[in-house]
């Protein structure tokens, strides 16, 4: 009898709110919101409903707590250092040596005579885009820009790993912006907006633009993934995008000139790279609109 009492005490002591929330996240991941019931939770935790109700009042509070725990972990992601590749800055100096000879000027003419204009132009566009990316100044992992990227990717990965999360985030933002989740997200982004040197009168607008892009893009990506899971088992992402690309190319050229032009880019795009490009576009807009010249400004340190 004494042994059974001691075991019961150990089980009760081990049942914390954190352990309940962790089990709830596991249930949500495997069974969705409909599968999160207090009966399923008691079975998973090998306890009674009274012990759970001691820590969590109802399912709504449990969903809020699970969402808050996942978001908190996502926002704690550390920024990865972005360094320029060492080979690219060295290339111009190596190519400069042959230009001192008279021979390269004669070798340049065959390139002019070969006139597949369209492929060459496409190659130049791709090369110029890549050179623009590599020309981006190296940023410290402690820069506000990289901290914003880390937050964005933390939420991107969390939403990919937890398909139920987009719905709960939307509810949190619209139904209870005073709850724990919305302030966490806005505070994390807002601190970095402030650290960028954005004037205080524009903090909310700049932070909102970033938050809405991040949650909107990640939510759409999650919807795409959910839709992909409903496709036939033998259809993969590449095949699906290839079929969509071909359909775009077959559209009327007078009505859809843009769609036809970007069909190949849509087929070949990478979701994470596209997401990061969008973050950089928003950051570029914020800095162009709201910051003084780079030489004069001294932003406050990020906290």
PDB file of C-alpha atoms in Angstrom:
ATOM      1  CA  UNK A   1       0.000   0.000   0.000  1.00  0.00           C
ATOM      2  CA  UNK A   2       2.811   2.399   0.916  1.00  0.00           C
ATOM      3  CA  UNK A   3       4.601   1.591  -2.346  1.00  0.00           C
ATOM      4  CA  UNK A   4       1.483   2.391  -4.398  1.00  0.00           C
ATOM      5  CA  UNK A   5       1.083   5.719  -2.542  1.00  0.00           C
ATOM      6  CA  UNK A   6       4.697   6.699  -3.235  1.00  0.00           C
ATOM      7  CA  UNK A   7       4.278   5.869  -6.962  1.00  0.00           C
ATOM      8  CA  UNK A   8       1.096   7.947  -7.078  1.00  0.00           C
ATOM      9  CA  UNK A   9       2.894  10.876  -5.471  1.00  0.00           C
ATOM     10  CA  UNK A  10       5.800  10.640  -7.951  1.00  0.00           C
ATOM     11  CA  UNK A  11       3.349  10.572 -10.876  1.00  0.00           C
ATOM     12  CA  UNK A  12       1.450  13.620  -9.539  1.00  0.00           C
ATOM     13  CA  UNK A  13       4.663  15.568  -8.917  1.00  0.00           C
ATOM     14  CA  UNK A  14       5.897  14.813 -12.427  1.00  0.00           C
ATOM     15  CA  UNK A  15       2.672  16.087 -14.031  1.00  0.00           C
ATOM     16  CA  UNK A  16       3.498  19.736 -14.666  1.00  0.00           C
ATOM     17  CA  UNK A  17       1.815  22.238 -16.936  1.00  0.00           C
ATOM     18  CA  UNK A  18       4.830  22.046 -19.240  1.00  0.00           C
ATOM     19  CA  UNK A  19       4.477  18.273 -19.563  1.00  0.00           C
ATOM     20  CA  UNK A  20       0.753  18.604 -20.322  1.00  0.00           C
ATOM     21  CA  UNK A  21       1.436  21.222 -23.015  1.00  0.00           C
ATOM     22  CA  UNK A  22       4.159  19.060 -24.541  1.00  0.00           C
ATOM     23  CA  UNK A  23       1.745  16.113 -24.744  1.00  0.00           C
ATOM     24  CA  UNK A  24      -0.901  18.383 -26.258  1.00  0.00           C
ATOM     25  CA  UNK A  25       1.516  19.486 -28.998  1.00  0.00           C
ATOM     26  CA  UNK A  26       2.279  15.837 -29.769  1.00  0.00           C
ATOM     27  CA  UNK A  27      -1.441  15.051 -30.061  1.00  0.00           C
ATOM     28  CA  UNK A  28      -2.033  18.078 -32.281  1.00  0.00           C
ATOM     29  CA  UNK A  29       0.825  17.032 -34.565  1.00  0.00           C
ATOM     30  CA  UNK A  30      -0.466  13.490 -34.973  1.00  0.00           C
ATOM     31  CA  UNK A  31      -4.259  13.905 -34.810  1.00  0.00           C
ATOM     32  CA  UNK A  32      -4.963  17.598 -35.383  1.00  0.00           C
ATOM     33  CA  UNK A  33      -7.208  19.828 -33.307  1.00  0.00           C
ATOM     34  CA  UNK A  34     -10.049  17.301 -33.416  1.00  0.00           C
ATOM     35  CA  UNK A  35      -7.803  14.685 -31.841  1.00  0.00           C
ATOM     36  CA  UNK A  36      -6.897  16.880 -28.888  1.00  0.00           C
ATOM     37  CA  UNK A  37      -9.325  15.739 -26.210  1.00  0.00           C
ATOM     38  CA  UNK A  38      -8.879  15.491 -22.482  1.00  0.00           C
ATOM     39  CA  UNK A  39      -9.577  11.761 -22.706  1.00  0.00           C
ATOM     40  CA  UNK A  40      -6.732  11.307 -25.212  1.00  0.00           C
ATOM     41  CA  UNK A  41      -4.525  13.484 -23.042  1.00  0.00           C
ATOM     42  CA  UNK A  42      -5.205  11.481 -19.879  1.00  0.00           C
ATOM     43  CA  UNK A  43      -4.396   8.256 -21.736  1.00  0.00           C
ATOM     44  CA  UNK A  44      -1.140   9.680 -23.086  1.00  0.00           C
ATOM     45  CA  UNK A  45      -0.090  10.984 -19.684  1.00  0.00           C
ATOM     46  CA  UNK A  46      -1.402   7.972 -17.735  1.00  0.00           C
ATOM     47  CA  UNK A  47      -3.285  10.163 -15.318  1.00  0.00           C
ATOM     48  CA  UNK A  48      -6.825  11.257 -14.478  1.00  0.00           C
ATOM     49  CA  UNK A  49      -8.712  14.270 -15.888  1.00  0.00           C
ATOM     50  CA  UNK A  50      -8.724  15.992 -12.492  1.00  0.00           C
ATOM     51  CA  UNK A  51      -4.937  16.218 -12.490  1.00  0.00           C
ATOM     52  CA  UNK A  52      -4.989  17.885 -15.922  1.00  0.00           C
ATOM     53  CA  UNK A  53      -7.789  20.300 -14.994  1.00  0.00           C
ATOM     54  CA  UNK A  54      -5.683  21.372 -12.028  1.00  0.00           C
ATOM     55  CA  UNK A  55      -3.200  22.895 -14.520  1.00  0.00           C
ATOM     56  CA  UNK A  56      -5.421  23.718 -17.529  1.00  0.00           C
ATOM     57  CA  UNK A  57      -9.032  24.906 -17.295  1.00  0.00           C
ATOM     58  CA  UNK A  58     -10.301  23.906 -20.757  1.00  0.00           C
ATOM     59  CA  UNK A  59      -9.360  23.021 -24.322  1.00  0.00           C
ATOM     60  CA  UNK A  60      -9.155  26.656 -25.437  1.00  0.00           C
ATOM     61  CA  UNK A  61      -6.572  27.408 -22.764  1.00  0.00           C
ATOM     62  CA  UNK A  62      -4.700  24.260 -23.748  1.00  0.00           C
ATOM     63  CA  UNK A  63      -4.624  25.287 -27.425  1.00  0.00           C
ATOM     64  CA  UNK A  64      -3.387  28.747 -26.470  1.00  0.00           C
ATOM     65  CA  UNK A  65      -0.673  27.246 -24.293  1.00  0.00           C
ATOM     66  CA  UNK A  66       0.421  24.804 -27.014  1.00  0.00           C
ATOM     67  CA  UNK A  67       0.563  27.620 -29.582  1.00  0.00           C
ATOM     68  CA  UNK A  68       2.524  29.802 -27.180  1.00  0.00           C
ATOM     69  CA  UNK A  69       5.057  27.058 -26.451  1.00  0.00           C
ATOM     70  CA  UNK A  70       5.712  26.328 -30.136  1.00  0.00           C
ATOM     71  CA  UNK A  71       5.995  30.036 -31.000  1.00  0.00           C
ATOM     72  CA  UNK A  72       8.344  30.715 -28.078  1.00  0.00           C
ATOM     73  CA  UNK A  73      10.677  27.946 -29.275  1.00  0.00           C
ATOM     74  CA  UNK A  74      10.541  29.296 -32.844  1.00  0.00           C
ATOM     75  CA  UNK A  75      11.368  32.842 -31.746  1.00  0.00           C
ATOM     76  CA  UNK A  76      14.377  31.601 -29.795  1.00  0.00           C
ATOM     77  CA  UNK A  77      16.102  30.429 -33.002  1.00  0.00           C
ATOM     78  CA  UNK A  78      19.614  31.800 -33.379  1.00  0.00           C
ATOM     79  CA  UNK A  79      20.593  33.663 -36.571  1.00  0.00           C
ATOM     80  CA  UNK A  80      22.988  31.870 -38.910  1.00  0.00           C
ATOM     81  CA  UNK A  81      26.035  33.813 -40.034  1.00  0.00           C
ATOM     82  CA  UNK A  82      25.841  34.949 -43.644  1.00  0.00           C
ATOM     83  CA  UNK A  83      29.321  35.148 -45.120  1.00  0.00           C
ATOM     84  CA  UNK A  84      30.363  35.982 -48.631  1.00  0.00           C
ATOM     85  CA  UNK A  85      32.071  33.151 -50.467  1.00  0.00           C
ATOM     86  CA  UNK A  86      35.835  33.802 -50.507  1.00  0.00           C
ATOM     87  CA  UNK A  87      36.273  32.759 -54.147  1.00  0.00           C
ATOM     88  CA  UNK A  88      34.030  35.417 -55.650  1.00  0.00           C
ATOM     89  CA  UNK A  89      35.897  38.556 -54.503  1.00  0.00           C
ATOM     90  CA  UNK A  90      39.148  37.025 -55.756  1.00  0.00           C
ATOM     91  CA  UNK A  91      37.908  36.343 -59.294  1.00  0.00           C
ATOM     92  CA  UNK A  92      38.063  39.924 -60.667  1.00  0.00           C
ATOM     93  CA  UNK A  93      41.768  40.213 -59.787  1.00  0.00           C
ATOM     94  CA  UNK A  94      42.574  36.910 -61.495  1.00  0.00           C
ATOM     95  CA  UNK A  95      40.636  37.841 -64.626  1.00  0.00           C
ATOM     96  CA  UNK A  96      42.319  41.250 -64.797  1.00  0.00           C
ATOM     97  CA  UNK A  97      45.727  39.806 -65.721  1.00  0.00           C
ATOM     98  CA  UNK A  98      44.858  38.405 -69.185  1.00  0.00           C
ATOM     99  CA  UNK A  99      43.221  41.696 -70.227  1.00  0.00           C
ATOM    100  CA  UNK A 100      46.660  43.337 -70.398  1.00  0.00           C
ATOM    101  CA  UNK A 101      47.442  41.215 -73.458  1.00  0.00           C
ATOM    102  CA  UNK A 102      46.210  42.001 -76.948  1.00  0.00           C
ATOM    103  CA  UNK A 103      44.780  38.498 -77.447  1.00  0.00           C
ATOM    104  CA  UNK A 104      41.528  38.745 -75.426  1.00  0.00           C
ATOM    105  CA  UNK A 105      40.232  41.572 -77.640  1.00  0.00           C
ATOM    106  CA  UNK A 106      40.418  39.233 -80.636  1.00  0.00           C
ATOM    107  CA  UNK A 107      38.867  36.364 -78.702  1.00  0.00           C
ATOM    108  CA  UNK A 108      35.860  38.499 -77.805  1.00  0.00           C
ATOM    109  CA  UNK A 109      34.638  38.633 -81.430  1.00  0.00           C
ATOM    110  CA  UNK A 110      33.466  34.998 -81.762  1.00  0.00           C
ATOM    111  CA  UNK A 111      31.124  35.605 -78.827  1.00  0.00           C
ATOM    112  CA  UNK A 112      29.490  38.419 -80.826  1.00  0.00           C
ATOM    113  CA  UNK A 113      29.167  36.331 -83.950  1.00  0.00           C
ATOM    114  CA  UNK A 114      27.366  33.546 -82.099  1.00  0.00           C
ATOM    115  CA  UNK A 115      23.911  35.094 -81.913  1.00  0.00           C
ATOM    116  CA  UNK A 116      21.519  32.925 -79.930  1.00  0.00           C
ATOM    117  CA  UNK A 117      20.261  36.174 -78.403  1.00  0.00           C
ATOM    118  CA  UNK A 118      17.491  34.900 -76.155  1.00  0.00           C
ATOM    119  CA  UNK A 119      19.442  32.172 -74.306  1.00  0.00           C
ATOM    120  CA  UNK A 120      22.382  34.518 -73.843  1.00  0.00           C
ATOM    121  CA  UNK A 121      20.134  37.198 -72.397  1.00  0.00           C
ATOM    122  CA  UNK A 122      18.563  34.705 -69.985  1.00  0.00           C
ATOM    123  CA  UNK A 123      21.995  33.560 -68.869  1.00  0.00           C
ATOM    124  CA  UNK A 124      23.051  37.166 -68.322  1.00  0.00           C
ATOM    125  CA  UNK A 125      19.949  37.858 -66.230  1.00  0.00           C
ATOM    126  CA  UNK A 126      20.587  34.824 -64.051  1.00  0.00           C
ATOM    127  CA  UNK A 127      24.256  35.720 -63.694  1.00  0.00           C
ATOM    128  CA  UNK A 128      23.470  39.323 -62.814  1.00  0.00           C
ATOM    129  CA  UNK A 129      20.969  38.172 -60.168  1.00  0.00           C
ATOM    130  CA  UNK A 130      23.528  35.849 -58.632  1.00  0.00           C
ATOM    131  CA  UNK A 131      26.176  38.557 -58.641  1.00  0.00           C
ATOM    132  CA  UNK A 132      23.741  40.933 -56.930  1.00  0.00           C
ATOM    133  CA  UNK A 133      23.128  38.335 -54.230  1.00  0.00           C
ATOM    134  CA  UNK A 134      26.857  37.789 -53.705  1.00  0.00           C
ATOM    135  CA  UNK A 135      27.448  41.542 -53.682  1.00  0.00           C
ATOM    136  CA  UNK A 136      25.156  41.963 -50.652  1.00  0.00           C
ATOM    137  CA  UNK A 137      27.359  43.170 -47.784  1.00  0.00           C
ATOM    138  CA  UNK A 138      28.258  40.587 -45.190  1.00  0.00           C
ATOM    139  CA  UNK A 139      26.213  41.070 -42.046  1.00  0.00           C
ATOM    140  CA  UNK A 140      27.057  40.055 -38.532  1.00  0.00           C
ATOM    141  CA  UNK A 141      24.808  37.412 -36.972  1.00  0.00           C
ATOM    142  CA  UNK A 142      23.993  40.126 -34.429  1.00  0.00           C
ATOM    143  CA  UNK A 143      22.632  42.534 -37.057  1.00  0.00           C
ATOM    144  CA  UNK A 144      18.918  43.365 -36.806  1.00  0.00           C
ATOM    145  CA  UNK A 145      18.401  42.100 -40.371  1.00  0.00           C
ATOM    146  CA  UNK A 146      19.787  38.655 -39.585  1.00  0.00           C
ATOM    147  CA  UNK A 147      17.855  38.456 -36.333  1.00  0.00           C
ATOM    148  CA  UNK A 148      14.662  39.189 -38.276  1.00  0.00           C
ATOM    149  CA  UNK A 149      15.589  36.456 -40.789  1.00  0.00           C
ATOM    150  CA  UNK A 150      16.199  34.032 -37.910  1.00  0.00           C
ATOM    151  CA  UNK A 151      12.781  34.822 -36.409  1.00  0.00           C
ATOM    152  CA  UNK A 152      11.165  34.409 -39.827  1.00  0.00           C
ATOM    153  CA  UNK A 153      12.810  31.051 -40.487  1.00  0.00           C
ATOM    154  CA  UNK A 154      12.012  29.883 -36.954  1.00  0.00           C
ATOM    155  CA  UNK A 155       8.319  30.518 -37.619  1.00  0.00           C
ATOM    156  CA  UNK A 156       8.598  29.063 -41.143  1.00  0.00           C
ATOM    157  CA  UNK A 157      10.007  25.789 -39.778  1.00  0.00           C
ATOM    158  CA  UNK A 158       7.557  25.675 -36.868  1.00  0.00           C
ATOM    159  CA  UNK A 159       4.577  26.018 -39.202  1.00  0.00           C
ATOM    160  CA  UNK A 160       5.988  23.315 -41.484  1.00  0.00           C
ATOM    161  CA  UNK A 161       6.456  20.961 -38.524  1.00  0.00           C
ATOM    162  CA  UNK A 162       3.076  21.723 -36.903  1.00  0.00           C
ATOM    163  CA  UNK A 163       0.302  21.845 -39.556  1.00  0.00           C
ATOM    164  CA  UNK A 164      -2.286  23.000 -36.983  1.00  0.00           C
ATOM    165  CA  UNK A 165      -0.279  26.123 -36.107  1.00  0.00           C
ATOM    166  CA  UNK A 166      -1.392  28.537 -38.917  1.00  0.00           C
ATOM    167  CA  UNK A 167      -5.039  28.309 -37.875  1.00  0.00           C
ATOM    168  CA  UNK A 168      -4.194  28.929 -34.240  1.00  0.00           C
ATOM    169  CA  UNK A 169      -1.920  31.863 -35.098  1.00  0.00           C
ATOM    170  CA  UNK A 170      -4.669  33.464 -37.189  1.00  0.00           C
ATOM    171  CA  UNK A 171      -7.114  33.055 -34.298  1.00  0.00           C
ATOM    172  CA  UNK A 172      -4.615  34.496 -31.840  1.00  0.00           C
ATOM    173  CA  UNK A 173      -3.964  37.565 -33.992  1.00  0.00           C
ATOM    174  CA  UNK A 174      -7.616  38.299 -34.691  1.00  0.00           C
ATOM    175  CA  UNK A 175      -9.370  37.039 -31.561  1.00  0.00           C
ATOM    176  CA  UNK A 176      -6.970  37.810 -28.733  1.00  0.00           C
ATOM    177  CA  UNK A 177      -4.133  40.163 -29.717  1.00  0.00           C
ATOM    178  CA  UNK A 178      -3.680  40.817 -25.983  1.00  0.00           C
ATOM    179  CA  UNK A 179      -2.894  37.136 -25.348  1.00  0.00           C
ATOM    180  CA  UNK A 180       0.595  35.720 -24.994  1.00  0.00           C
ATOM    181  CA  UNK A 181       1.302  34.809 -28.645  1.00  0.00           C
ATOM    182  CA  UNK A 182       0.725  38.071 -30.557  1.00  0.00           C
ATOM    183  CA  UNK A 183       2.821  40.198 -28.163  1.00  0.00           C
ATOM    184  CA  UNK A 184       5.647  37.635 -28.358  1.00  0.00           C
ATOM    185  CA  UNK A 185       5.816  37.838 -32.146  1.00  0.00           C
ATOM    186  CA  UNK A 186       5.454  41.624 -32.365  1.00  0.00           C
ATOM    187  CA  UNK A 187       7.979  42.199 -29.577  1.00  0.00           C
ATOM    188  CA  UNK A 188      10.588  39.974 -31.241  1.00  0.00           C
ATOM    189  CA  UNK A 189      10.194  41.695 -34.613  1.00  0.00           C
ATOM    190  CA  UNK A 190       9.640  45.161 -33.143  1.00  0.00           C
ATOM    191  CA  UNK A 191      12.878  45.172 -31.168  1.00  0.00           C
ATOM    192  CA  UNK A 192      14.819  44.565 -34.350  1.00  0.00           C
ATOM    193  CA  UNK A 193      12.849  47.231 -36.242  1.00  0.00           C
ATOM    194  CA  UNK A 194      13.843  49.651 -33.500  1.00  0.00           C
ATOM    195  CA  UNK A 195      17.445  48.459 -33.668  1.00  0.00           C
ATOM    196  CA  UNK A 196      17.459  49.167 -37.417  1.00  0.00           C
ATOM    197  CA  UNK A 197      16.982  52.841 -36.580  1.00  0.00           C
ATOM    198  CA  UNK A 198      13.430  53.199 -37.880  1.00  0.00           C
ATOM    199  CA  UNK A 199      11.832  56.366 -36.432  1.00  0.00           C
ATOM    200  CA  UNK A 200       9.455  55.623 -33.562  1.00  0.00           C
ATOM    201  CA  UNK A 201       6.422  56.939 -35.424  1.00  0.00           C
ATOM    202  CA  UNK A 202       6.876  54.144 -38.001  1.00  0.00           C
ATOM    203  CA  UNK A 203       7.640  51.228 -35.644  1.00  0.00           C
ATOM    204  CA  UNK A 204       4.183  49.684 -35.716  1.00  0.00           C
ATOM    205  CA  UNK A 205       3.779  49.954 -39.493  1.00  0.00           C
ATOM    206  CA  UNK A 206       7.228  48.485 -40.223  1.00  0.00           C
ATOM    207  CA  UNK A 207       6.815  45.655 -37.697  1.00  0.00           C
ATOM    208  CA  UNK A 208       3.305  44.912 -38.970  1.00  0.00           C
ATOM    209  CA  UNK A 209       4.533  44.675 -42.565  1.00  0.00           C
ATOM    210  CA  UNK A 210       7.125  42.092 -41.532  1.00  0.00           C
ATOM    211  CA  UNK A 211       4.759  40.124 -39.282  1.00  0.00           C
ATOM    212  CA  UNK A 212       2.007  39.958 -41.897  1.00  0.00           C
ATOM    213  CA  UNK A 213       4.418  38.916 -44.640  1.00  0.00           C
ATOM    214  CA  UNK A 214       6.025  36.221 -42.458  1.00  0.00           C
ATOM    215  CA  UNK A 215       2.755  34.732 -41.234  1.00  0.00           C
ATOM    216  CA  UNK A 216       1.033  35.091 -44.603  1.00  0.00           C
ATOM    217  CA  UNK A 217       3.839  33.464 -46.585  1.00  0.00           C
ATOM    218  CA  UNK A 218       4.396  30.674 -44.061  1.00  0.00           C
ATOM    219  CA  UNK A 219       0.658  30.034 -43.828  1.00  0.00           C
ATOM    220  CA  UNK A 220       0.387  29.761 -47.612  1.00  0.00           C
ATOM    221  CA  UNK A 221       3.358  27.414 -47.701  1.00  0.00           C
ATOM    222  CA  UNK A 222       1.676  25.249 -45.051  1.00  0.00           C
ATOM    223  CA  UNK A 223      -1.529  25.222 -47.121  1.00  0.00           C
ATOM    224  CA  UNK A 224       0.475  24.156 -50.175  1.00  0.00           C
ATOM    225  CA  UNK A 225       2.046  21.325 -48.206  1.00  0.00           C
ATOM    226  CA  UNK A 226      -1.337  20.220 -46.873  1.00  0.00           C
ATOM    227  CA  UNK A 227      -2.748  20.230 -50.395  1.00  0.00           C
ATOM    228  CA  UNK A 228       0.239  18.251 -51.671  1.00  0.00           C
ATOM    229  CA  UNK A 229      -0.479  15.538 -49.115  1.00  0.00           C
ATOM    230  CA  UNK A 230      -3.877  15.009 -50.728  1.00  0.00           C
ATOM    231  CA  UNK A 231      -2.372  14.283 -54.151  1.00  0.00           C
ATOM    232  CA  UNK A 232      -1.843  10.791 -55.457  1.00  0.00           C
ATOM    233  CA  UNK A 233       1.122   9.065 -53.766  1.00  0.00           C
ATOM    234  CA  UNK A 234       3.059   8.892 -57.027  1.00  0.00           C
ATOM    235  CA  UNK A 235       2.862  12.674 -57.661  1.00  0.00           C
ATOM    236  CA  UNK A 236       5.767  14.638 -56.216  1.00  0.00           C
ATOM    237  CA  UNK A 237       6.388  18.373 -55.949  1.00  0.00           C
ATOM    238  CA  UNK A 238       8.548  18.590 -59.080  1.00  0.00           C
ATOM    239  CA  UNK A 239       5.935  16.867 -61.216  1.00  0.00           C
ATOM    240  CA  UNK A 240       3.156  19.050 -59.835  1.00  0.00           C
ATOM    241  CA  UNK A 241       5.072  22.286 -60.483  1.00  0.00           C
ATOM    242  CA  UNK A 242       6.073  21.084 -63.944  1.00  0.00           C
ATOM    243  CA  UNK A 243       2.421  20.470 -64.829  1.00  0.00           C
ATOM    244  CA  UNK A 244       1.463  23.914 -63.493  1.00  0.00           C
ATOM    245  CA  UNK A 245       4.304  25.532 -65.432  1.00  0.00           C
ATOM    246  CA  UNK A 246       3.208  23.890 -68.681  1.00  0.00           C
ATOM    247  CA  UNK A 247      -0.370  25.027 -68.085  1.00  0.00           C
ATOM    248  CA  UNK A 248       0.838  28.602 -67.558  1.00  0.00           C
ATOM    249  CA  UNK A 249       2.851  28.527 -70.765  1.00  0.00           C
ATOM    250  CA  UNK A 250      -0.241  27.448 -72.700  1.00  0.00           C
ATOM    251  CA  UNK A 251      -2.264  30.477 -71.591  1.00  0.00           C
ATOM    252  CA  UNK A 252      -3.168  33.144 -74.133  1.00  0.00           C
ATOM    253  CA  UNK A 253      -0.044  35.309 -74.702  1.00  0.00           C
ATOM    254  CA  UNK A 254      -2.126  38.481 -75.075  1.00  0.00           C
ATOM    255  CA  UNK A 255      -4.032  37.992 -71.824  1.00  0.00           C
ATOM    256  CA  UNK A 256      -1.238  36.496 -69.715  1.00  0.00           C
ATOM    257  CA  UNK A 257       2.164  37.736 -70.947  1.00  0.00           C
ATOM    258  CA  UNK A 258       3.606  37.963 -67.421  1.00  0.00           C
ATOM    259  CA  UNK A 259       2.398  34.532 -66.286  1.00  0.00           C
ATOM    260  CA  UNK A 260       3.879  32.927 -69.392  1.00  0.00           C
ATOM    261  CA  UNK A 261       7.189  34.723 -68.843  1.00  0.00           C
ATOM    262  CA  UNK A 262       7.616  33.499 -65.244  1.00  0.00           C
ATOM    263  CA  UNK A 263       6.296  29.953 -65.766  1.00  0.00           C
ATOM    264  CA  UNK A 264       9.792  28.447 -65.743  1.00  0.00           C
ATOM    265  CA  UNK A 265      10.760  30.419 -62.630  1.00  0.00           C
ATOM    266  CA  UNK A 266       7.683  29.123 -60.819  1.00  0.00           C
ATOM    267  CA  UNK A 267       8.589  25.546 -61.725  1.00  0.00           C
ATOM    268  CA  UNK A 268      12.171  25.865 -60.471  1.00  0.00           C
ATOM    269  CA  UNK A 269      11.641  28.006 -57.380  1.00  0.00           C
ATOM    270  CA  UNK A 270      12.697  26.934 -53.901  1.00  0.00           C
ATOM    271  CA  UNK A 271      10.189  27.763 -51.151  1.00  0.00           C
ATOM    272  CA  UNK A 272      12.755  28.756 -48.518  1.00  0.00           C
ATOM    273  CA  UNK A 273      14.826  30.860 -50.924  1.00  0.00           C
ATOM    274  CA  UNK A 274      11.701  32.623 -52.164  1.00  0.00           C
ATOM    275  CA  UNK A 275      10.592  33.252 -48.576  1.00  0.00           C
ATOM    276  CA  UNK A 276      13.981  34.776 -47.709  1.00  0.00           C
ATOM    277  CA  UNK A 277      13.890  36.929 -50.856  1.00  0.00           C
ATOM    278  CA  UNK A 278      10.546  38.312 -49.695  1.00  0.00           C
ATOM    279  CA  UNK A 279      11.979  39.156 -46.261  1.00  0.00           C
ATOM    280  CA  UNK A 280      14.854  40.997 -47.933  1.00  0.00           C
ATOM    281  CA  UNK A 281      12.433  42.921 -50.159  1.00  0.00           C
ATOM    282  CA  UNK A 282      10.456  44.091 -47.119  1.00  0.00           C
ATOM    283  CA  UNK A 283      13.656  45.004 -45.247  1.00  0.00           C
ATOM    284  CA  UNK A 284      14.937  46.907 -48.274  1.00  0.00           C
ATOM    285  CA  UNK A 285      11.694  48.855 -48.454  1.00  0.00           C
ATOM    286  CA  UNK A 286      11.774  49.664 -44.731  1.00  0.00           C
ATOM    287  CA  UNK A 287      15.360  50.893 -44.844  1.00  0.00           C
ATOM    288  CA  UNK A 288      14.803  52.897 -48.044  1.00  0.00           C
ATOM    289  CA  UNK A 289      11.681  54.625 -46.726  1.00  0.00           C
ATOM    290  CA  UNK A 290      12.457  55.214 -43.086  1.00  0.00           C
ATOM    291  CA  UNK A 291      16.204  55.346 -42.495  1.00  0.00           C
ATOM    292  CA  UNK A 292      18.620  58.268 -42.916  1.00  0.00           C
ATOM    293  CA  UNK A 293      21.788  57.791 -44.938  1.00  0.00           C
ATOM    294  CA  UNK A 294      23.878  54.767 -43.973  1.00  0.00           C
ATOM    295  CA  UNK A 295      26.903  56.955 -43.180  1.00  0.00           C
ATOM    296  CA  UNK A 296      25.109  59.148 -40.655  1.00  0.00           C
ATOM    297  CA  UNK A 297      22.896  56.807 -38.715  1.00  0.00           C
ATOM    298  CA  UNK A 298      23.909  55.024 -35.517  1.00  0.00           C
ATOM    299  CA  UNK A 299      21.146  52.554 -34.630  1.00  0.00           C
ATOM    300  CA  UNK A 300      20.563  51.596 -31.016  1.00  0.00           C
ATOM    301  CA  UNK A 301      21.829  48.142 -30.047  1.00  0.00           C
ATOM    302  CA  UNK A 302      19.448  45.203 -30.412  1.00  0.00           C
ATOM    303  CA  UNK A 303      18.194  43.787 -27.145  1.00  0.00           C
TER     304      UNK A 303
END
